[in-house]
Coordinates of C-alpha atoms in Angstrom, one line a residue:
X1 CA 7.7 -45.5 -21.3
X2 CA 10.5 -44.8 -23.9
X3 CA 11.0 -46.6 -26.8
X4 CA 13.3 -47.3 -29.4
X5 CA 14.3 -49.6 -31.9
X6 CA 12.0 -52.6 -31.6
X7 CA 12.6 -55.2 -28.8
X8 CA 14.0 -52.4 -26.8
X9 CA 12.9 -49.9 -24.3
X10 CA 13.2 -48.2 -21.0
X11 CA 11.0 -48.5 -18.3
X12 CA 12.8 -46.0 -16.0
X13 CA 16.2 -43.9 -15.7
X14 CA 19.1 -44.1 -13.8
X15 CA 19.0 -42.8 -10.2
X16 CA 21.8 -40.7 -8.7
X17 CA 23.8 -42.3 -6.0
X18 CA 26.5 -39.0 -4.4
X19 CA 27.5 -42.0 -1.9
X20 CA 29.2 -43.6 -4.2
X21 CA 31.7 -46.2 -2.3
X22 CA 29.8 -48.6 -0.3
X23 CA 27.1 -51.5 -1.8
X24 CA 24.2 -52.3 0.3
X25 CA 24.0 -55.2 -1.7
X26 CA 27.1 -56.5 -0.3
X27 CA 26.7 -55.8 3.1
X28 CA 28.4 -52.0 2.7
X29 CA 31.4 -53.6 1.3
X30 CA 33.5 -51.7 -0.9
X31 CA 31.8 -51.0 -4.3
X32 CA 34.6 -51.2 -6.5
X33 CA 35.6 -54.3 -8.5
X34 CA 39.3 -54.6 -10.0
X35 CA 38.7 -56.4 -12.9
X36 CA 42.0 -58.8 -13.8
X37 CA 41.2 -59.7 -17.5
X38 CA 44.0 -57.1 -18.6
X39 CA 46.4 -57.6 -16.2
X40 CA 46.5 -60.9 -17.3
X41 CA 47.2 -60.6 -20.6
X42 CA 44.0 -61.4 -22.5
X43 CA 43.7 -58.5 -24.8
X44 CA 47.7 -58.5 -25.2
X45 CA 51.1 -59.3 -23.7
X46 CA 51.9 -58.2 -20.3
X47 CA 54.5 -58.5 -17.5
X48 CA 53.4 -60.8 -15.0
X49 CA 55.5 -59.1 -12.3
X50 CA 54.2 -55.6 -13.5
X51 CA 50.5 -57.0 -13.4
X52 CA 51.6 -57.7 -9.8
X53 CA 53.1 -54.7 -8.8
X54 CA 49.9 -53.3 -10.5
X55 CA 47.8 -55.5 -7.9
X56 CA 49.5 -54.5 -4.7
X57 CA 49.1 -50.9 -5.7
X58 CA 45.7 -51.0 -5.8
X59 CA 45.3 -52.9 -2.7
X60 CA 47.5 -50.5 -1.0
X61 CA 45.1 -47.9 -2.3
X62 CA 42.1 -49.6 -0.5
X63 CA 41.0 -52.0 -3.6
X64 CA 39.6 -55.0 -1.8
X65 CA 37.3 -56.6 -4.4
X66 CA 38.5 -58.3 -7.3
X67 CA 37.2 -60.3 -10.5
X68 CA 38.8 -63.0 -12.3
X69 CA 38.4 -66.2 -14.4
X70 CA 40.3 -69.1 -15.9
X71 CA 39.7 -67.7 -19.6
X72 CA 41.6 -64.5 -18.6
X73 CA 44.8 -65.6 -19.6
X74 CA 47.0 -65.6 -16.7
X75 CA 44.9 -63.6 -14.7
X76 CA 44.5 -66.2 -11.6
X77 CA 47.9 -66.5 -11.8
X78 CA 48.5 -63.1 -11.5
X79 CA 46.0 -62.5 -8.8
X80 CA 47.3 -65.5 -6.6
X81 CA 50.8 -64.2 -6.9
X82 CA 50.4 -60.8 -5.3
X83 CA 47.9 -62.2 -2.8
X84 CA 50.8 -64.5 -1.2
X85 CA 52.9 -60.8 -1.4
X86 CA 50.0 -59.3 0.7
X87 CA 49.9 -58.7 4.7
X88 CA 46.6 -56.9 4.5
X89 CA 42.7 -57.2 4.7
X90 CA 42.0 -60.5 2.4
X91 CA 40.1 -59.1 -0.5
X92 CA 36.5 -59.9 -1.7
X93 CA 37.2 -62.6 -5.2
X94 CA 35.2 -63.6 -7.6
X95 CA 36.2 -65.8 -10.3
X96 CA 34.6 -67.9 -13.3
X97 CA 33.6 -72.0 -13.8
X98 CA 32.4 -72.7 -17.4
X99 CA 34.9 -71.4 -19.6
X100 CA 38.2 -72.7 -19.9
X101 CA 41.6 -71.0 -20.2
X102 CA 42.1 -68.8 -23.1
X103 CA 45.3 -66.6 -24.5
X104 CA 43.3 -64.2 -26.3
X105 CA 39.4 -62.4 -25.6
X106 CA 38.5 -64.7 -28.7
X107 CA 39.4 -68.2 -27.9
X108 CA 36.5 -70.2 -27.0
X109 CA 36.7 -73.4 -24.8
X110 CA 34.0 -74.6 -22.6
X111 CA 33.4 -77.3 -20.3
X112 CA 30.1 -77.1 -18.3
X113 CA 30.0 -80.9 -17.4
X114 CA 29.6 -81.6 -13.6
X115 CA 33.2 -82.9 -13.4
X116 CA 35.1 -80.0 -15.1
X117 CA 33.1 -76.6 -13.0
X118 CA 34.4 -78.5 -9.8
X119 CA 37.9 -79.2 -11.4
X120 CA 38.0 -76.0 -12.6
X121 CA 36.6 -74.4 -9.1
X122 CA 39.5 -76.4 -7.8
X123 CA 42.2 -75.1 -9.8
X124 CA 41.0 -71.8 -9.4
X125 CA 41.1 -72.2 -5.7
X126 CA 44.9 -73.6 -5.5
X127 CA 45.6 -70.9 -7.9
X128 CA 44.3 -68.5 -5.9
X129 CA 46.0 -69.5 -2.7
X130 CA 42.4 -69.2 -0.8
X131 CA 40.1 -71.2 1.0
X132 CA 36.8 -70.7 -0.7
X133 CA 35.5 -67.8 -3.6
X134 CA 33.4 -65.1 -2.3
X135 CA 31.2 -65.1 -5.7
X136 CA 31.3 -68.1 -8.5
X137 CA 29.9 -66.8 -11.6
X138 CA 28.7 -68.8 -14.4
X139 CA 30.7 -67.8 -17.3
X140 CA 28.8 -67.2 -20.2
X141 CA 25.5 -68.3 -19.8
X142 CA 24.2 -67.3 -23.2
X143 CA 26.2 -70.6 -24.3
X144 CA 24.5 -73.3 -21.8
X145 CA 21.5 -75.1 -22.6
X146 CA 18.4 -74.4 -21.2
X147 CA 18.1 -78.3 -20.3
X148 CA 21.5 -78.2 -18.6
X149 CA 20.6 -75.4 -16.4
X150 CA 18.9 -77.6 -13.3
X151 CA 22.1 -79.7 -13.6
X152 CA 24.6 -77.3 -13.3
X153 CA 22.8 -75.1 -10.6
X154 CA 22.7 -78.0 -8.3
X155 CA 26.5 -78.7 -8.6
X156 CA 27.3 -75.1 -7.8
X157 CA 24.8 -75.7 -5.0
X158 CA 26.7 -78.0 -3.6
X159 CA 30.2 -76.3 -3.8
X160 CA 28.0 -73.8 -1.3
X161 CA 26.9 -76.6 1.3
X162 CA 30.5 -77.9 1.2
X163 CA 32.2 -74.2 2.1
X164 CA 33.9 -74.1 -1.1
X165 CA 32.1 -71.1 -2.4
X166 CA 29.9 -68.6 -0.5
X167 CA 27.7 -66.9 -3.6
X168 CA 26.4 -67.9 -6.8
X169 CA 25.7 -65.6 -9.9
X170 CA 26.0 -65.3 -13.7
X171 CA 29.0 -63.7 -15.4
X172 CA 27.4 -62.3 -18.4
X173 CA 24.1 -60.7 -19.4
X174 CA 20.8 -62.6 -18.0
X175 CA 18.9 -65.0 -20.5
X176 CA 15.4 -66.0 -21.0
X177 CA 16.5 -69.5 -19.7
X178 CA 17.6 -68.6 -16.5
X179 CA 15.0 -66.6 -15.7
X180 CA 13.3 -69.3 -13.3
X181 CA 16.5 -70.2 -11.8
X182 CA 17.4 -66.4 -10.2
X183 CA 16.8 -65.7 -6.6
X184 CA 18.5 -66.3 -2.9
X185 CA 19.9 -69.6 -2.2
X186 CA 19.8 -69.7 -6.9
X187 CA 21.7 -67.6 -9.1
X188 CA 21.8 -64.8 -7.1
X189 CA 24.0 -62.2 -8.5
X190 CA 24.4 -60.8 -12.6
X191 CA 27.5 -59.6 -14.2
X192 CA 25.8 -57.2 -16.6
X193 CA 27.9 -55.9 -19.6
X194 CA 27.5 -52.9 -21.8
X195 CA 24.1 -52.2 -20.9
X196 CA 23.9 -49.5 -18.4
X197 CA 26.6 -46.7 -19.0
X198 CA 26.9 -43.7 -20.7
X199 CA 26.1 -44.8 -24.0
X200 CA 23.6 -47.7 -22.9
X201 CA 20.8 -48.1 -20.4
X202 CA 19.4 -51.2 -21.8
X203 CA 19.2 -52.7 -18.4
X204 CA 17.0 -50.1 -17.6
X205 CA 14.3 -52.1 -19.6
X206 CA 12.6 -55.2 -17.8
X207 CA 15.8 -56.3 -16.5
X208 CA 16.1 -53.8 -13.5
X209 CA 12.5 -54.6 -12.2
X210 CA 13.5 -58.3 -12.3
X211 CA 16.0 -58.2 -10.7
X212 CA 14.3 -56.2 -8.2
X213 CA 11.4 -58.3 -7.6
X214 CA 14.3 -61.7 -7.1
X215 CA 16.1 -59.3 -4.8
X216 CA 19.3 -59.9 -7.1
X217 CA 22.4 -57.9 -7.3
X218 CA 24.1 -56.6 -10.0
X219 CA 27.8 -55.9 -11.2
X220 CA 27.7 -53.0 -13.6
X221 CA 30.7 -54.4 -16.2
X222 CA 32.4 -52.8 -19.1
X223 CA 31.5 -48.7 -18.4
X224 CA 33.3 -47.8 -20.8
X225 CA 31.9 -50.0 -23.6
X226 CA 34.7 -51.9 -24.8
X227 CA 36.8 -49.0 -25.3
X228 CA 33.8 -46.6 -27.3
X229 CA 33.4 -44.3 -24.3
X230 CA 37.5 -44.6 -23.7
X231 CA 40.2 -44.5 -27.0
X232 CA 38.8 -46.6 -29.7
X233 CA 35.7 -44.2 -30.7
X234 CA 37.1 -43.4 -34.1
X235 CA 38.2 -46.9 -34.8
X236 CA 34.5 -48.6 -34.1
X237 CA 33.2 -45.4 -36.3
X238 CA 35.3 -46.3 -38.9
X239 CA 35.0 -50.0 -38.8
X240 CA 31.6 -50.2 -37.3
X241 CA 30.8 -53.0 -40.2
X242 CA 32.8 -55.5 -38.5
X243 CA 31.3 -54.6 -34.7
X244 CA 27.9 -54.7 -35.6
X245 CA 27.5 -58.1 -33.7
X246 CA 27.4 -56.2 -30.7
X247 CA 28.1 -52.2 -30.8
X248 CA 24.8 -50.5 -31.9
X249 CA 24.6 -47.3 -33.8
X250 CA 22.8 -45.7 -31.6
X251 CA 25.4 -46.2 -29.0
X252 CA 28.2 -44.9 -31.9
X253 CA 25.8 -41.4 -31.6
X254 CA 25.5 -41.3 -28.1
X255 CA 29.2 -41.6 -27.5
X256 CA 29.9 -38.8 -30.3
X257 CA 27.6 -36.6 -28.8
X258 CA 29.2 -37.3 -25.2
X259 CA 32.8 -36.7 -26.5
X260 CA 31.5 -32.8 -27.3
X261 CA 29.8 -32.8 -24.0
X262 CA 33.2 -33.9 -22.2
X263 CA 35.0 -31.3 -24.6
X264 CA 33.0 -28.5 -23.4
X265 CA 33.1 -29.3 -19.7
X266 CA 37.1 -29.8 -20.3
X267 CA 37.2 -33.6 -19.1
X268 CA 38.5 -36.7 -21.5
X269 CA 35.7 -38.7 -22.5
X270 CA 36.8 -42.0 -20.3
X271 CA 36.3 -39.5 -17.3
X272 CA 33.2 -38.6 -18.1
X273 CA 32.0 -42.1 -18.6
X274 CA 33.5 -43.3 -15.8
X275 CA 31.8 -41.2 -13.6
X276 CA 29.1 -41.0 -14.4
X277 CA 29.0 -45.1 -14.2
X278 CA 30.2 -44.7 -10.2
X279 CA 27.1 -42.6 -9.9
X280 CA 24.1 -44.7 -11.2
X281 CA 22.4 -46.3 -7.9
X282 CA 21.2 -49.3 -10.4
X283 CA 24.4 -50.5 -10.0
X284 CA 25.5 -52.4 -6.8
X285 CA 29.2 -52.7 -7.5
X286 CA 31.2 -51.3 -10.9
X287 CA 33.6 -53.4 -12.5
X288 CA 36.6 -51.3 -13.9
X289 CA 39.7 -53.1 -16.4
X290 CA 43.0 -52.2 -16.7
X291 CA 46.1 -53.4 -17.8
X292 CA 48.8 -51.7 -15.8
X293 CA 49.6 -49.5 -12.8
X294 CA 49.1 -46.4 -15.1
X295 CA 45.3 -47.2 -15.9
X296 CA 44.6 -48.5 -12.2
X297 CA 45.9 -45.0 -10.7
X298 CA 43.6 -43.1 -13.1
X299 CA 40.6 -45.1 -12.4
X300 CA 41.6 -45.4 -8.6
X301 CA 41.9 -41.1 -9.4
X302 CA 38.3 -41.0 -10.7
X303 CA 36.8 -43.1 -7.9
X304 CA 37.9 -40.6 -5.2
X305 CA 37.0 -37.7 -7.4
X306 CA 33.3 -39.3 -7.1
X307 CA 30.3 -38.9 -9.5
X308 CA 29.9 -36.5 -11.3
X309 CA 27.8 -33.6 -10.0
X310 CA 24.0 -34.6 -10.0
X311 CA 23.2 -31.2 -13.1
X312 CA 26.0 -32.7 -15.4
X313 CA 24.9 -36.8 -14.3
X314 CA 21.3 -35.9 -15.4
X315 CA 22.4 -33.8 -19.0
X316 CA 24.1 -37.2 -19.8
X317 CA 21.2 -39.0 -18.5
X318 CA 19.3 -37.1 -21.0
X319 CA 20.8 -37.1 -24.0
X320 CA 21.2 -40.4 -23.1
X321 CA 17.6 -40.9 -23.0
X322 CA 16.8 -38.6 -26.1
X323 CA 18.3 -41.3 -28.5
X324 CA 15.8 -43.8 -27.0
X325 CA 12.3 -42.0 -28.1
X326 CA 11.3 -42.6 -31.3

């Protein structure tokens, strides 16, 4: 076993995964999820009808999975607009019940009474334009109480029996308390964040074998760290004071050492992350942001150029790993 600070540790390593597209986990659907938080505006103004055009291009380019939520600004909006433009292969969505529509990342409103998840399912679902949700995550989970957990479970049980939704799963990082409420016909499905990319295998700990044993799947979100792996590494280095709620220091070194790695192997760091990210098997579909056309073509770019090649997967892995023994 590696170990590191206390309260973590890794019980194995990523595995490499060259066929990188399809998830068995989903029935060898497409393995790519479109994340809409920035096309809607949540982490700063954008054009709805650009966010749109931004949509259709990536559809156009094969993109048939897509995540959204109510707290991502205009996001369902957005999403719901371009699907009434489209003529093609209805997409795989998932959206969010829990937390309530939000202008910025930072605005906090919840509502996880009985009544408002099927309101908000129900907005979400006229919003949309579509008949039922693929996936209905839980959004935020850390925040609901554990004595509220039954509750809630059974209402989203029943949005199953009545057609409404087809899976159920948590968007954000599993908790203690939901532990005994994962598994088929349950909480099936984890949206993950920021704990298995290339400057974080966390969920490499008891997490993994988990969600193994419950037979759960797993969407691999925010690869590039909230923007440590991508443009902002000097910012959090410089300000690391006021991210210490959630950026450790040990992911600060990992991503400097990385940026010399992608240096020498002449490829920008966000590359490098990225795929390496596509190529971890852990991972049964990838969630990747962006906030215009621009960022989806270079992602959409990255995804055909594939994982990284299986010698330079395993250096990362590595020195990856090397920050985790003690």
């Amino acid at each position: 076993m590696i170990t590191t600070e206390p309260g973590a540790s890794l019980d194995a390593l990523p595995t490499y995964l060259p066929d990188h597209k399809k998830s068995k986990a989903f029935e060898n659907g497409p393995r790519l999820v479109l994340g809409t938080s920035g096309l809607g505006g949540v982490w700063g103004g954008v054009d709805q009808q650009q966010s749109e055009e931004a949509i259709l291009y990536a559809l156009e380019r094969g993109a048939l999975v897509f995540d959204t939520a109510p707290s991502y600004a205009n996001a369902e909006n957005v999403l719901g607009a371009a699907l009434k433009q489209w003529n093609g292969e209805r997409p795989f969505i998932s959206t969010k019940v829990g937390r309530l529509r939000a202008e910025t990342a930072h605005d906090f409103k919840l509502d996880y009474s009985s009544d408002g998840i099927r309101r908000s399912l129900e907005n979400s679902l006229k919003t949309l334009g579509v008949d039922f949700i693929n996936l209905l995550f839980l959004h935020e989970p850390q925040l609901v109480e554990a004595s509220e957990i039954p509750r809630i479970l059974e209402t989203l049980q029943s949005f199953k029996e009545e057609g409404l939704i087809h899976r159920i799963g948590l968007g954000g990082n599993l908790t203690q308390s939901f532990r005994p409420f994962m598994g088929k016909d349950k909480f099936e499905v984890v949206s993950g964040f920021l704990r298995m990319n290339a400057c974080n295998l966390d969920a490499f700990s008891d997490d993994l074998a988990f969600f193994k044993a419950r037979n759960l799947a797993y969407y691999n979100a925010s690869i590039l760290h909230f923007g440590l792996l991508g443009s902002r590494l000097e910012n959090y280095s410089e300000n690391y004071e006021r991210e210490s709620g959630w950026l450790k220091k040990r992911d600060l070194q990992i991503a400097r050492s990385l940026k010399k790695l992608a240096e020498r192997e002449h490829m920008g760091l966000p590359v490098l992350a990225q795929r390496y990210a596509f190529g971890i098997e852990e991972a049964d579909r990838i969630v990747v942001g962006a906030k215009n056309r621009e960022q989806i073509e270079r992602t959409l770019d990255d995804w055909e150029e594939g994982p990284l090649p299986k010698s330079l997967f395993d250096t990362i892995t590595d020195i990856i790993s090397s920050f985790y023994r003690i």
